[in-house]
Amino acid sequence: QQAAAGAEIRPMLSIKQVLALIPFSRATLYREMEAGRFPAAHEIAPRRIAWFKDEVAAWQLGTKRVA
């Protein structure tokens, strides 16, 4: 597929990159994603998923909990 004219390419993050940014275990990441509390991953190839960097950043900016 080709990007629409004038569309920007959105950088994507691998699971390893997401886990380096977000202090979750792999299991917690999947649990939060399943519960709808973390952005859904996108299948980019068989057995390969990635997240849009801007969606992960928006999630991080939207977290307001204070420990």
PDB file of C-alpha atoms in Angstrom:
ATOM      1  CA  GLN A   1       0.000   0.000   0.000  1.00  0.00           C
ATOM      2  CA  GLN A   2       1.109   3.511  -0.737  1.00  0.00           C
ATOM      3  CA  ALA A   3       0.616   6.379   1.669  1.00  0.00           C
ATOM      4  CA  ALA A   4      -1.952   8.968   0.651  1.00  0.00           C
ATOM      5  CA  ALA A   5      -0.568  12.071  -1.024  1.00  0.00           C
ATOM      6  CA  GLY A   6       0.808  14.449   1.587  1.00  0.00           C
ATOM      7  CA  ALA A   7       0.498  11.890   4.413  1.00  0.00           C
ATOM      8  CA  GLU A   8       3.307  11.773   6.938  1.00  0.00           C
ATOM      9  CA  ILE A   9       4.963   8.472   7.793  1.00  0.00           C
ATOM     10  CA  ARG A  10       4.232   7.668  11.450  1.00  0.00           C
ATOM     11  CA  PRO A  11       7.210   6.132  13.268  1.00  0.00           C
ATOM     12  CA  MET A  12       6.525   2.755  14.883  1.00  0.00           C
ATOM     13  CA  LEU A  13       8.007   1.081  17.957  1.00  0.00           C
ATOM     14  CA  SER A  14       8.783  -2.587  18.452  1.00  0.00           C
ATOM     15  CA  ILE A  15       7.795  -4.332  21.678  1.00  0.00           C
ATOM     16  CA  LYS A  16      11.398  -4.060  22.855  1.00  0.00           C
ATOM     17  CA  GLN A  17      11.326  -0.296  22.281  1.00  0.00           C
ATOM     18  CA  VAL A  18       7.959   0.098  24.027  1.00  0.00           C
ATOM     19  CA  LEU A  19       9.167  -1.873  27.047  1.00  0.00           C
ATOM     20  CA  ALA A  20      12.298   0.305  27.192  1.00  0.00           C
ATOM     21  CA  LEU A  21      10.079   3.415  27.421  1.00  0.00           C
ATOM     22  CA  ILE A  22       7.228   2.168  29.607  1.00  0.00           C
ATOM     23  CA  PRO A  23       8.001   0.476  32.958  1.00  0.00           C
ATOM     24  CA  PHE A  24       5.756  -2.549  32.312  1.00  0.00           C
ATOM     25  CA  SER A  25       6.562  -6.214  32.077  1.00  0.00           C
ATOM     26  CA  ARG A  26       5.577  -7.867  28.800  1.00  0.00           C
ATOM     27  CA  ALA A  27       2.624  -9.545  30.564  1.00  0.00           C
ATOM     28  CA  THR A  28       1.407  -6.234  32.024  1.00  0.00           C
ATOM     29  CA  LEU A  29       1.713  -4.554  28.629  1.00  0.00           C
ATOM     30  CA  TYR A  30      -0.534  -7.200  27.026  1.00  0.00           C
ATOM     31  CA  ARG A  31      -2.967  -7.101  29.969  1.00  0.00           C
ATOM     32  CA  GLU A  32      -3.278  -3.304  29.778  1.00  0.00           C
ATOM     33  CA  MET A  33      -3.677  -3.463  26.008  1.00  0.00           C
ATOM     34  CA  GLU A  34      -6.396  -6.142  26.314  1.00  0.00           C
ATOM     35  CA  ALA A  35      -8.232  -4.023  28.900  1.00  0.00           C
ATOM     36  CA  GLY A  36      -8.118  -1.005  26.590  1.00  0.00           C
ATOM     37  CA  ARG A  37      -5.892   0.996  28.924  1.00  0.00           C
ATOM     38  CA  PHE A  38      -2.895   0.995  26.542  1.00  0.00           C
ATOM     39  CA  PRO A  39      -2.858   1.594  22.771  1.00  0.00           C
ATOM     40  CA  ALA A  40      -3.468  -1.482  20.651  1.00  0.00           C
ATOM     41  CA  ALA A  41      -0.581  -2.963  18.712  1.00  0.00           C
ATOM     42  CA  HIS A  42      -0.729  -3.217  14.942  1.00  0.00           C
ATOM     43  CA  GLU A  43       0.254  -6.398  13.119  1.00  0.00           C
ATOM     44  CA  ILE A  44       2.833  -5.331  10.551  1.00  0.00           C
ATOM     45  CA  ALA A  45       3.840  -8.843   9.419  1.00  0.00           C
ATOM     46  CA  PRO A  46       3.067 -12.385  10.505  1.00  0.00           C
ATOM     47  CA  ARG A  47       4.136 -12.727  14.160  1.00  0.00           C
ATOM     48  CA  ARG A  48       5.350  -9.112  14.237  1.00  0.00           C
ATOM     49  CA  ILE A  49       3.559  -6.243  15.982  1.00  0.00           C
ATOM     50  CA  ALA A  50       4.373  -2.591  16.509  1.00  0.00           C
ATOM     51  CA  TRP A  51       2.880   0.505  18.084  1.00  0.00           C
ATOM     52  CA  PHE A  52       2.654   3.965  16.593  1.00  0.00           C
ATOM     53  CA  LYS A  53       5.049   6.160  18.530  1.00  0.00           C
ATOM     54  CA  ASP A  54       2.551   9.040  18.688  1.00  0.00           C
ATOM     55  CA  GLU A  55      -0.125   6.782  20.227  1.00  0.00           C
ATOM     56  CA  VAL A  56       2.269   5.604  22.948  1.00  0.00           C
ATOM     57  CA  ALA A  57       3.323   9.220  23.603  1.00  0.00           C
ATOM     58  CA  ALA A  58      -0.325  10.347  23.821  1.00  0.00           C
ATOM     59  CA  TRP A  59      -1.042   7.518  26.293  1.00  0.00           C
ATOM     60  CA  GLN A  60       1.931   8.575  28.415  1.00  0.00           C
ATOM     61  CA  LEU A  61       0.848  12.218  28.434  1.00  0.00           C
ATOM     62  CA  GLY A  62      -2.672  11.142  29.379  1.00  0.00           C
ATOM     63  CA  THR A  63      -1.630   9.197  32.456  1.00  0.00           C
ATOM     64  CA  LYS A  64      -2.276  11.385  35.467  1.00  0.00           C
ATOM     65  CA  ARG A  65      -2.080   8.920  38.349  1.00  0.00           C
ATOM     66  CA  VAL A  66       0.085   9.928  41.259  1.00  0.00           C
ATOM     67  CA  ALA A  67       1.576   7.172  43.364  1.00  0.00           C
TER      68      ALA A  67
END
